[in-house]
PDB file of C-alpha atoms in Angstrom:
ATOM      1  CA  UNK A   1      62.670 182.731 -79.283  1.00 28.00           C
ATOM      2  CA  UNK A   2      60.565 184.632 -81.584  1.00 29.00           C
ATOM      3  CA  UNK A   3      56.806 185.433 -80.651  1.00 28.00           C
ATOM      4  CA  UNK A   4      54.448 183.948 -83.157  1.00 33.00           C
ATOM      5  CA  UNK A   5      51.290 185.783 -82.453  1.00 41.00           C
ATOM      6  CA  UNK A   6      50.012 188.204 -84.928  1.00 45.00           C
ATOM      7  CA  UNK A   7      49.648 191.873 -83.825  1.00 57.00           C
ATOM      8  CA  UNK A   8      47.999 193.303 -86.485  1.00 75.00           C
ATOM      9  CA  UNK A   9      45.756 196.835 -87.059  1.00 88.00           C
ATOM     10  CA  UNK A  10      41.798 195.540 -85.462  1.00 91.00           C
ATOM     11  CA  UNK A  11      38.600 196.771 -87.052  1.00 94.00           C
ATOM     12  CA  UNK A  12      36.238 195.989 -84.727  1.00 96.00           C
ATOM     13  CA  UNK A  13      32.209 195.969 -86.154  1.00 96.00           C
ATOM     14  CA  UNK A  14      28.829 195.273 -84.366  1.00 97.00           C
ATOM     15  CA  UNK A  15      26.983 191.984 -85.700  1.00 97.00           C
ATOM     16  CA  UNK A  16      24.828 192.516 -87.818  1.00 97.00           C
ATOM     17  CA  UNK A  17      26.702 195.684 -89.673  1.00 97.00           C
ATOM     18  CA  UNK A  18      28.759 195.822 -92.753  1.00 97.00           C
ATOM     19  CA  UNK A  19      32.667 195.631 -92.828  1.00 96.00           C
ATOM     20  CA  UNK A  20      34.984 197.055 -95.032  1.00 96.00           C
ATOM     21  CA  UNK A  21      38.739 196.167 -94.880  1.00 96.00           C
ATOM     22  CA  UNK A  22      40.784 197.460 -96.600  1.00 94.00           C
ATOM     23  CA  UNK A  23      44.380 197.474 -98.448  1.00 93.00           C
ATOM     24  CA  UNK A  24      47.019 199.134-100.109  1.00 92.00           C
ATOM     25  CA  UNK A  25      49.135 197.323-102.486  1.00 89.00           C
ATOM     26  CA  UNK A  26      52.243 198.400-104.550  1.00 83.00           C
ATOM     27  CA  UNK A  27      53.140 195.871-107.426  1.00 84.00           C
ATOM     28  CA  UNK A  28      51.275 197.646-110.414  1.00 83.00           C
ATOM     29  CA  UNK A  29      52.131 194.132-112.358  1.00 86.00           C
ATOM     30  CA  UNK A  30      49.954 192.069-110.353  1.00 86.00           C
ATOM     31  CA  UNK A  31      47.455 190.181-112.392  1.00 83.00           C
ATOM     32  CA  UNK A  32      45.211 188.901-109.645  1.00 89.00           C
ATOM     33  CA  UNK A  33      44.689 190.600-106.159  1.00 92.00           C
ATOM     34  CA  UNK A  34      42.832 188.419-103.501  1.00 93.00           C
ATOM     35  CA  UNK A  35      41.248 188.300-100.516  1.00 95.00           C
ATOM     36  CA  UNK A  36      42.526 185.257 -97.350  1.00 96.00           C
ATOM     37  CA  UNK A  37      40.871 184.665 -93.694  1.00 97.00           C
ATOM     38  CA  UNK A  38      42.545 183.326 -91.309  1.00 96.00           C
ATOM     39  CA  UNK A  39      41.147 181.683 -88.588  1.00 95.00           C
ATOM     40  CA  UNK A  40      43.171 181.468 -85.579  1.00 92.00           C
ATOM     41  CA  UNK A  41      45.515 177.732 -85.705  1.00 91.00           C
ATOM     42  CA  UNK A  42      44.645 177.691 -89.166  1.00 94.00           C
ATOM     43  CA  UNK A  43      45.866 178.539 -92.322  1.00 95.00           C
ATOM     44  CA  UNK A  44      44.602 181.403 -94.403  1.00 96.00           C
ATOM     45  CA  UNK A  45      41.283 180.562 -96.486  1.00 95.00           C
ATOM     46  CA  UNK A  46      40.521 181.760 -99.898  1.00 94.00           C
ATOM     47  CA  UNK A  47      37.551 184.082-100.084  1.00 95.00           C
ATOM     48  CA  UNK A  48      37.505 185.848-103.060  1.00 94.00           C
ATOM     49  CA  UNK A  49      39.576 187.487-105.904  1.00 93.00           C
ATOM     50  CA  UNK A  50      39.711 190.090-108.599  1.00 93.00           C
ATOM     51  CA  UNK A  51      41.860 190.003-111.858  1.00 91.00           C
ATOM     52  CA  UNK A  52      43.534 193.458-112.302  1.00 91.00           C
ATOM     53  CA  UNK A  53      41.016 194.470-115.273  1.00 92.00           C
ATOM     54  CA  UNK A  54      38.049 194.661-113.439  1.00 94.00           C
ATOM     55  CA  UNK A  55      37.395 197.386-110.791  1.00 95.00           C
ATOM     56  CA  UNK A  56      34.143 194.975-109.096  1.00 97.00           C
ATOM     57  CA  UNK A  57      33.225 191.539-107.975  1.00 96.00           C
ATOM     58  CA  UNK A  58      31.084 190.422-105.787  1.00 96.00           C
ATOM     59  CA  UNK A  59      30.447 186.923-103.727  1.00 93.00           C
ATOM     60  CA  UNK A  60      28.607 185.643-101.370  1.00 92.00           C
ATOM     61  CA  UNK A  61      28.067 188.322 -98.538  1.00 96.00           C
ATOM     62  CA  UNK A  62      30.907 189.756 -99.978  1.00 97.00           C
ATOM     63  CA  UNK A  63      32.336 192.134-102.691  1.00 97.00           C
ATOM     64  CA  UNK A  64      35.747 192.938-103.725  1.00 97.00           C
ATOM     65  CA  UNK A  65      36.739 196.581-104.791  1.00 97.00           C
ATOM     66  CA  UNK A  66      39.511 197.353-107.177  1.00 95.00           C
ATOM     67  CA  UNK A  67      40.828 201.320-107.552  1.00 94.00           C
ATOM     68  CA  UNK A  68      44.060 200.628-109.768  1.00 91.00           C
ATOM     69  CA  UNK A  69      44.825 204.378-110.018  1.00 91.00           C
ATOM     70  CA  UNK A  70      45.566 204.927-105.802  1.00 92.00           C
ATOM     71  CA  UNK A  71      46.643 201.176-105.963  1.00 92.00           C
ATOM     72  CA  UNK A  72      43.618 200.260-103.037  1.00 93.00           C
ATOM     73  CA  UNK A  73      42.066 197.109-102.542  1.00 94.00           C
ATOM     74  CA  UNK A  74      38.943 196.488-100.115  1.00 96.00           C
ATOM     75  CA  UNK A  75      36.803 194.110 -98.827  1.00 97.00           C
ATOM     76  CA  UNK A  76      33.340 194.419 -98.291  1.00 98.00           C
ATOM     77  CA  UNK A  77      31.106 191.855 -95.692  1.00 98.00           C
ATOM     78  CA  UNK A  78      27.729 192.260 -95.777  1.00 97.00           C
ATOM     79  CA  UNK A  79      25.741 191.643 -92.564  1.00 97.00           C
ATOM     80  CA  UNK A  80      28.946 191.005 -90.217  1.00 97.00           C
ATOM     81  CA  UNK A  81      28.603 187.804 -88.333  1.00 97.00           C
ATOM     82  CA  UNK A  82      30.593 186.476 -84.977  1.00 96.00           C
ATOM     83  CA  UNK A  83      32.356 183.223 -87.672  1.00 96.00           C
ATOM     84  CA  UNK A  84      33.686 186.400 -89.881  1.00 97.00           C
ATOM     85  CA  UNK A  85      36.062 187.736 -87.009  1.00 97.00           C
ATOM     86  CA  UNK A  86      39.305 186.753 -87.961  1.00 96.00           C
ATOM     87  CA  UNK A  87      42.804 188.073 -89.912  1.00 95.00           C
ATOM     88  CA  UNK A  88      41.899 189.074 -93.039  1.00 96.00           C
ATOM     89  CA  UNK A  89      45.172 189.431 -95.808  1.00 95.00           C
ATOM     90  CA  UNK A  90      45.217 190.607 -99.056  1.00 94.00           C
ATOM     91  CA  UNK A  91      47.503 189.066-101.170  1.00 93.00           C
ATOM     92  CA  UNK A  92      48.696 189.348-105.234  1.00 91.00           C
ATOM     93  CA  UNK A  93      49.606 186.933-108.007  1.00 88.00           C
ATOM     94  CA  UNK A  94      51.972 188.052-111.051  1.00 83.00           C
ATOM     95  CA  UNK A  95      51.213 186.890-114.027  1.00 79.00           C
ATOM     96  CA  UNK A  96      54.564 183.903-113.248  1.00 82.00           C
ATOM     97  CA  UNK A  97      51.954 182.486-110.329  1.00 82.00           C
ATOM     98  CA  UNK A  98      53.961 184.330-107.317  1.00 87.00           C
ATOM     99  CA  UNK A  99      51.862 184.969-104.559  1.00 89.00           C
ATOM    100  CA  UNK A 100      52.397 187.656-101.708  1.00 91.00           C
ATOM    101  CA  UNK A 101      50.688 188.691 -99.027  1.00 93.00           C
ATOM    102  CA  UNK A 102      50.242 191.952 -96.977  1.00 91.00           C
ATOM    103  CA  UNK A 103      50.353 192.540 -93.335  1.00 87.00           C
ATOM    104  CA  UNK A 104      47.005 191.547 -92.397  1.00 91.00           C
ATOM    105  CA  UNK A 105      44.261 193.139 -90.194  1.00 93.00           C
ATOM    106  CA  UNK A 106      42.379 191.433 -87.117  1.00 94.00           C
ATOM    107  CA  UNK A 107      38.451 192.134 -87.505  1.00 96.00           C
ATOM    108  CA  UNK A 108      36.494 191.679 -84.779  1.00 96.00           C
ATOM    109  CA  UNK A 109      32.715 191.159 -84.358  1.00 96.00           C
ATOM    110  CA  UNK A 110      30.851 192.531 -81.303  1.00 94.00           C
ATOM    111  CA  UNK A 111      27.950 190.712 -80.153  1.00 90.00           C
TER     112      UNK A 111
ATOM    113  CA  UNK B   1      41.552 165.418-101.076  1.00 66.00           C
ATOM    114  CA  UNK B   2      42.748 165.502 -97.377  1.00 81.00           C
ATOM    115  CA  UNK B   3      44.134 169.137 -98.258  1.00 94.00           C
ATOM    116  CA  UNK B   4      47.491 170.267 -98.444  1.00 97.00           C
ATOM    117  CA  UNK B   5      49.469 168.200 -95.281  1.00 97.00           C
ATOM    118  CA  UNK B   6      52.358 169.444 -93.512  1.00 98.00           C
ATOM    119  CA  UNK B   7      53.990 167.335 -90.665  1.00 97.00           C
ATOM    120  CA  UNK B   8      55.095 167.843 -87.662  1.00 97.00           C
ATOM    121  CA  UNK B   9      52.148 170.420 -86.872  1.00 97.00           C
ATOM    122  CA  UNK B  10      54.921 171.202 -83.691  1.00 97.00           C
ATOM    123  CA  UNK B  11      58.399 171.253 -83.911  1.00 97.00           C
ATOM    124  CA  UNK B  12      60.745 171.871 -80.679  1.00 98.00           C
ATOM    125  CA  UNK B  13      64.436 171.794 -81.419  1.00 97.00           C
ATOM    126  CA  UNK B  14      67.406 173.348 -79.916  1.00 97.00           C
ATOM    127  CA  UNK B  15      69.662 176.009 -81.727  1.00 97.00           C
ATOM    128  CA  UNK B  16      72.116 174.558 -84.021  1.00 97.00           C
ATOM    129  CA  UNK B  17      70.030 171.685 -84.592  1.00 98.00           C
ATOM    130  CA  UNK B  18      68.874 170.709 -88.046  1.00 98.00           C
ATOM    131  CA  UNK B  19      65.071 171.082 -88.868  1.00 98.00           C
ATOM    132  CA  UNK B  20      62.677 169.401 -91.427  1.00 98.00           C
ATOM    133  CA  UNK B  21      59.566 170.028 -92.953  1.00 98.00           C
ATOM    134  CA  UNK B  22      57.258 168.342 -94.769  1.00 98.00           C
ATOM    135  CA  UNK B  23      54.596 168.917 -97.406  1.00 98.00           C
ATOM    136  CA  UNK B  24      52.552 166.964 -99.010  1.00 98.00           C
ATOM    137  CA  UNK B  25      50.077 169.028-101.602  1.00 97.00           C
ATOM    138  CA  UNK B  26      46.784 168.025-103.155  1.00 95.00           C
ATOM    139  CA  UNK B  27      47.056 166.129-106.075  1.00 94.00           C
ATOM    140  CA  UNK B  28      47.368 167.631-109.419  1.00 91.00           C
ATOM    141  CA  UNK B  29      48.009 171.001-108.205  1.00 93.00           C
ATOM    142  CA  UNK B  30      51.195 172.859-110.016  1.00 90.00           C
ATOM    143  CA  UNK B  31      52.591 175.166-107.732  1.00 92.00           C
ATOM    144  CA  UNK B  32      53.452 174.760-104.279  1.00 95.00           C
ATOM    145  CA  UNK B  33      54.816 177.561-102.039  1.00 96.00           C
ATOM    146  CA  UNK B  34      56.038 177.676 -98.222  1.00 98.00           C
ATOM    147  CA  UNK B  35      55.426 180.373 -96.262  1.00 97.00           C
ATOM    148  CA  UNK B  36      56.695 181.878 -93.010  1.00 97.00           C
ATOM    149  CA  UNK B  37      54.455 183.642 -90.716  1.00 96.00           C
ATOM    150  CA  UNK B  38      56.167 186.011 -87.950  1.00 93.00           C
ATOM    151  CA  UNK B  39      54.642 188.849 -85.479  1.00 86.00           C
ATOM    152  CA  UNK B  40      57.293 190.829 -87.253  1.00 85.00           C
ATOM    153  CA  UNK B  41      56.764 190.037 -90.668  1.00 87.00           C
ATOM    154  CA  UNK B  42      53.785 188.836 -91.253  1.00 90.00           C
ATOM    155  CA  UNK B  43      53.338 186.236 -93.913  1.00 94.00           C
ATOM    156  CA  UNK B  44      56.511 186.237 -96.172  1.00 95.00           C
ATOM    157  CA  UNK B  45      56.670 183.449 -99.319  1.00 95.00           C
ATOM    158  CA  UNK B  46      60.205 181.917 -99.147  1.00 97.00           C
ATOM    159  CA  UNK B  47      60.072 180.406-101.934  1.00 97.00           C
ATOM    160  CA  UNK B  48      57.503 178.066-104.953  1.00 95.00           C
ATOM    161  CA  UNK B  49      57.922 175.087-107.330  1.00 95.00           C
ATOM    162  CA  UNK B  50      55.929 175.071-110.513  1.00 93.00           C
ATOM    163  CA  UNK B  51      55.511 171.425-111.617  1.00 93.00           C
ATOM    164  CA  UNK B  52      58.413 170.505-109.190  1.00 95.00           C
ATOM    165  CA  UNK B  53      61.112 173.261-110.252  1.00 96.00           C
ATOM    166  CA  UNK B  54      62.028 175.915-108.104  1.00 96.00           C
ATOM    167  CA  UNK B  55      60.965 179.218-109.445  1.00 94.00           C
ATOM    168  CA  UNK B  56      61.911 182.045-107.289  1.00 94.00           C
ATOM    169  CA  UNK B  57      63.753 181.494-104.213  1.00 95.00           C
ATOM    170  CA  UNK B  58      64.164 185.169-103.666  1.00 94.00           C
ATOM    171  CA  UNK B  59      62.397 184.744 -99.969  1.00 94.00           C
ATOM    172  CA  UNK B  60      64.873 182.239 -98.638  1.00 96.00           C
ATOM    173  CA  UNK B  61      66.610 184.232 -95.603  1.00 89.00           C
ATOM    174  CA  UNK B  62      69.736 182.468 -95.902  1.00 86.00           C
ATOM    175  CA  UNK B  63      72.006 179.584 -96.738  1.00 92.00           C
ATOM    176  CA  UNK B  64      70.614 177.781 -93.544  1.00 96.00           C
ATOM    177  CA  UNK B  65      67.304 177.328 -95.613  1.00 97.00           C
ATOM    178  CA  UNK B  66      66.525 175.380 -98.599  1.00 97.00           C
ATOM    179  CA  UNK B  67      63.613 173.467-100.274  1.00 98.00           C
ATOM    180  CA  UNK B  68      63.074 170.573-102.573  1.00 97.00           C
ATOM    181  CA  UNK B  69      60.364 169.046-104.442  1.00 98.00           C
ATOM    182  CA  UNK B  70      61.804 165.367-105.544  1.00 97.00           C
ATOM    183  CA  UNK B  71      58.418 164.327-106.739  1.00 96.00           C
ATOM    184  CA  UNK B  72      54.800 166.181-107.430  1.00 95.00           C
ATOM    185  CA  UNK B  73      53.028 165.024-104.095  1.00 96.00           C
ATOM    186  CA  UNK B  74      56.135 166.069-101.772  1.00 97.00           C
ATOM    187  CA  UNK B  75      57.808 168.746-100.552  1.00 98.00           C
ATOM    188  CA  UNK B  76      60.854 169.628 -97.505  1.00 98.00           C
ATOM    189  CA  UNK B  77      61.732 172.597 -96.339  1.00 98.00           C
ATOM    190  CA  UNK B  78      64.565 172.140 -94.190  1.00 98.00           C
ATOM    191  CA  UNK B  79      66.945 174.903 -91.824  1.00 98.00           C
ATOM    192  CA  UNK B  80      70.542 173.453 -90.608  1.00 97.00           C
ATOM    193  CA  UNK B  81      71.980 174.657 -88.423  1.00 97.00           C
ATOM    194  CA  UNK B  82      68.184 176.342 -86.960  1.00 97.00           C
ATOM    195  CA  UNK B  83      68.497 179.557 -84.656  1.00 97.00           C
ATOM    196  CA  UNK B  84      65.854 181.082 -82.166  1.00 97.00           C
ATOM    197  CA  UNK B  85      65.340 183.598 -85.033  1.00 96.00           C
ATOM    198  CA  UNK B  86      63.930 180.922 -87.380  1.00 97.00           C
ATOM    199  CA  UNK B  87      60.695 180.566 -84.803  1.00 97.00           C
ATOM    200  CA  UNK B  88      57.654 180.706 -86.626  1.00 97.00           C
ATOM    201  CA  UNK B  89      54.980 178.983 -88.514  1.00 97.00           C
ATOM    202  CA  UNK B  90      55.878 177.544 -91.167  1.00 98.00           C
ATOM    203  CA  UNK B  91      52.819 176.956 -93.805  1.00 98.00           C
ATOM    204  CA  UNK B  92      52.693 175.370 -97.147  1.00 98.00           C
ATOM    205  CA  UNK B  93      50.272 176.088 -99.750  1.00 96.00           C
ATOM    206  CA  UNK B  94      49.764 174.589-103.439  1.00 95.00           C
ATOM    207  CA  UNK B  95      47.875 176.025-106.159  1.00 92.00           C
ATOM    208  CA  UNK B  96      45.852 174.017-109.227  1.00 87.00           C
ATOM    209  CA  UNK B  97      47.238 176.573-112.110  1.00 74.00           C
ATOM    210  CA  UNK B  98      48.914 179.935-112.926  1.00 62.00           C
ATOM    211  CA  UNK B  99      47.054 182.893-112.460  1.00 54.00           C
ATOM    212  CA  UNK B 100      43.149 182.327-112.790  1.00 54.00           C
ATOM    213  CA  UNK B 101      41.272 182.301-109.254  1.00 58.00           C
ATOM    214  CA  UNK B 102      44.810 181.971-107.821  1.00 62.00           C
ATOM    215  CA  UNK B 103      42.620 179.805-104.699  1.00 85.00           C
ATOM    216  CA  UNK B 104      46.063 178.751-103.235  1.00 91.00           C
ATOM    217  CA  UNK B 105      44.818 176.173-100.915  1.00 94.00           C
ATOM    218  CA  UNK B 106      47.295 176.052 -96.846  1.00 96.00           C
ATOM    219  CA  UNK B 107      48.094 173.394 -94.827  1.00 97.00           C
ATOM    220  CA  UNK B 108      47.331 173.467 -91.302  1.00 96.00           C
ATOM    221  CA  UNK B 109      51.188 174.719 -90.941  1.00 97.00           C
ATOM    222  CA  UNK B 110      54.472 173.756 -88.786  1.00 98.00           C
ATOM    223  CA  UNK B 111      54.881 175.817 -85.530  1.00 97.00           C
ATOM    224  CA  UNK B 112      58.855 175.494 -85.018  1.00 98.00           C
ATOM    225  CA  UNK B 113      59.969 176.883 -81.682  1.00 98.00           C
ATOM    226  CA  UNK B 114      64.160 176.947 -81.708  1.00 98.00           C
ATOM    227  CA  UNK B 115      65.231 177.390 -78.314  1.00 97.00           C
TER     228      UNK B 115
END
């Protein structure tokens, strides 16, 4: 059968540094662009999101980044931690409430 | 609110075997979507309901797969006859409105091994 394990890009970061992920997306229609974790066994988590007229947001030890002109998406962490290692997706909303994801990437926190 | 539920959280079946999946998503939410997550393909939508009507089922892979929504709190996804291609977890998600925040909110998800 198919394998089911993810095997995704891996940004690996030393605790206590900052993280950026990052994404490129190509739907220049999407309304909403947002940011998932996913633990492993677990579904993906909301963390943050953007609407597509504003270029900056920012959260709780983390901030969202919005360049609409190269179509780029990133996610900042502030102060990495060893509970932030994980699959991080972006994902987009049309305006109709569809939601897609992209590919993912595995971050990983050194202690 | 439990969350979104999805049962079974395993599924073993044997190729040309037909396969069921459940969803149940928090209550009051208007859209619910089901996912498949691969190695391959990462996490592809298959298809969501808004307020129990099927808006895009552009994702579906195939006739073998289809989805209903008979009633606001439950949802089946269902593959007949399943292949070893179809292995994968399955996730559902549901949403509380169109658009703002967009917080879709996953179940714990449906691993389904076809063998």
């Amino acid at each position: 059968g198919e394998s089911v394990g993810l095997h995704l890009p891996t940004l690996s970061v030393q605790e206590g540094d900052n993280s950026i992920i990052n994404c490129a997306y190509s739907n220049s229609a999407s309304d909403y662009f947002i940011w998932y974790k996913q633990e492993s066994g677990k579904g993906p988590q909301f963390i943050i999101d953007i609407r597509s007229n504003m270029d900056k947001r920012q959260g709780q030890r983390v901030t969202v980044l919005l360049n609409k002109t190269v179509k780029h998406l990133s996610l900042q962490i502030a102060a990495t931690q060893p509970g932030d290692s994980a699959v991080y997706f972006c994902a987009e909303t049309l305006e109709d409430g569809k939601l897609t994801f992209g590919k993912g990437i595995t971050l990983s926190v050194r202690p | 609110d439990a969350g979104v539920i999805q049962s079974p959280r395993h599924e073993v079946t044997e190729m040309g075997q037909e396969v069921t999946l459940r969803c149940k998503p928090i209550s009051g939410h208007d859209y619910l979507f089901w996912y498949r997550q691969t190695m391959m393909r990462g996490l592809e939508l298959l298809i969501y309901f808004n307020n129990n009507v099927p808006i895009d089922d552009s994702g579906m892979p195939e006739d073998r797969f289809s989805a209903k929504m008979p009633n606001a709190s439950f949802s089946t996804l269902k593959i007949q006859p399943s292949e070893p291609r179809d292995s994968a977890v399955y996730f559902c998600a549901s949403s509380p409105r169109q658009g703002v925040g967009t917080e879709a909110f996953f179940g714990q998800g449906t691993r389904l091994t076809v063998v």
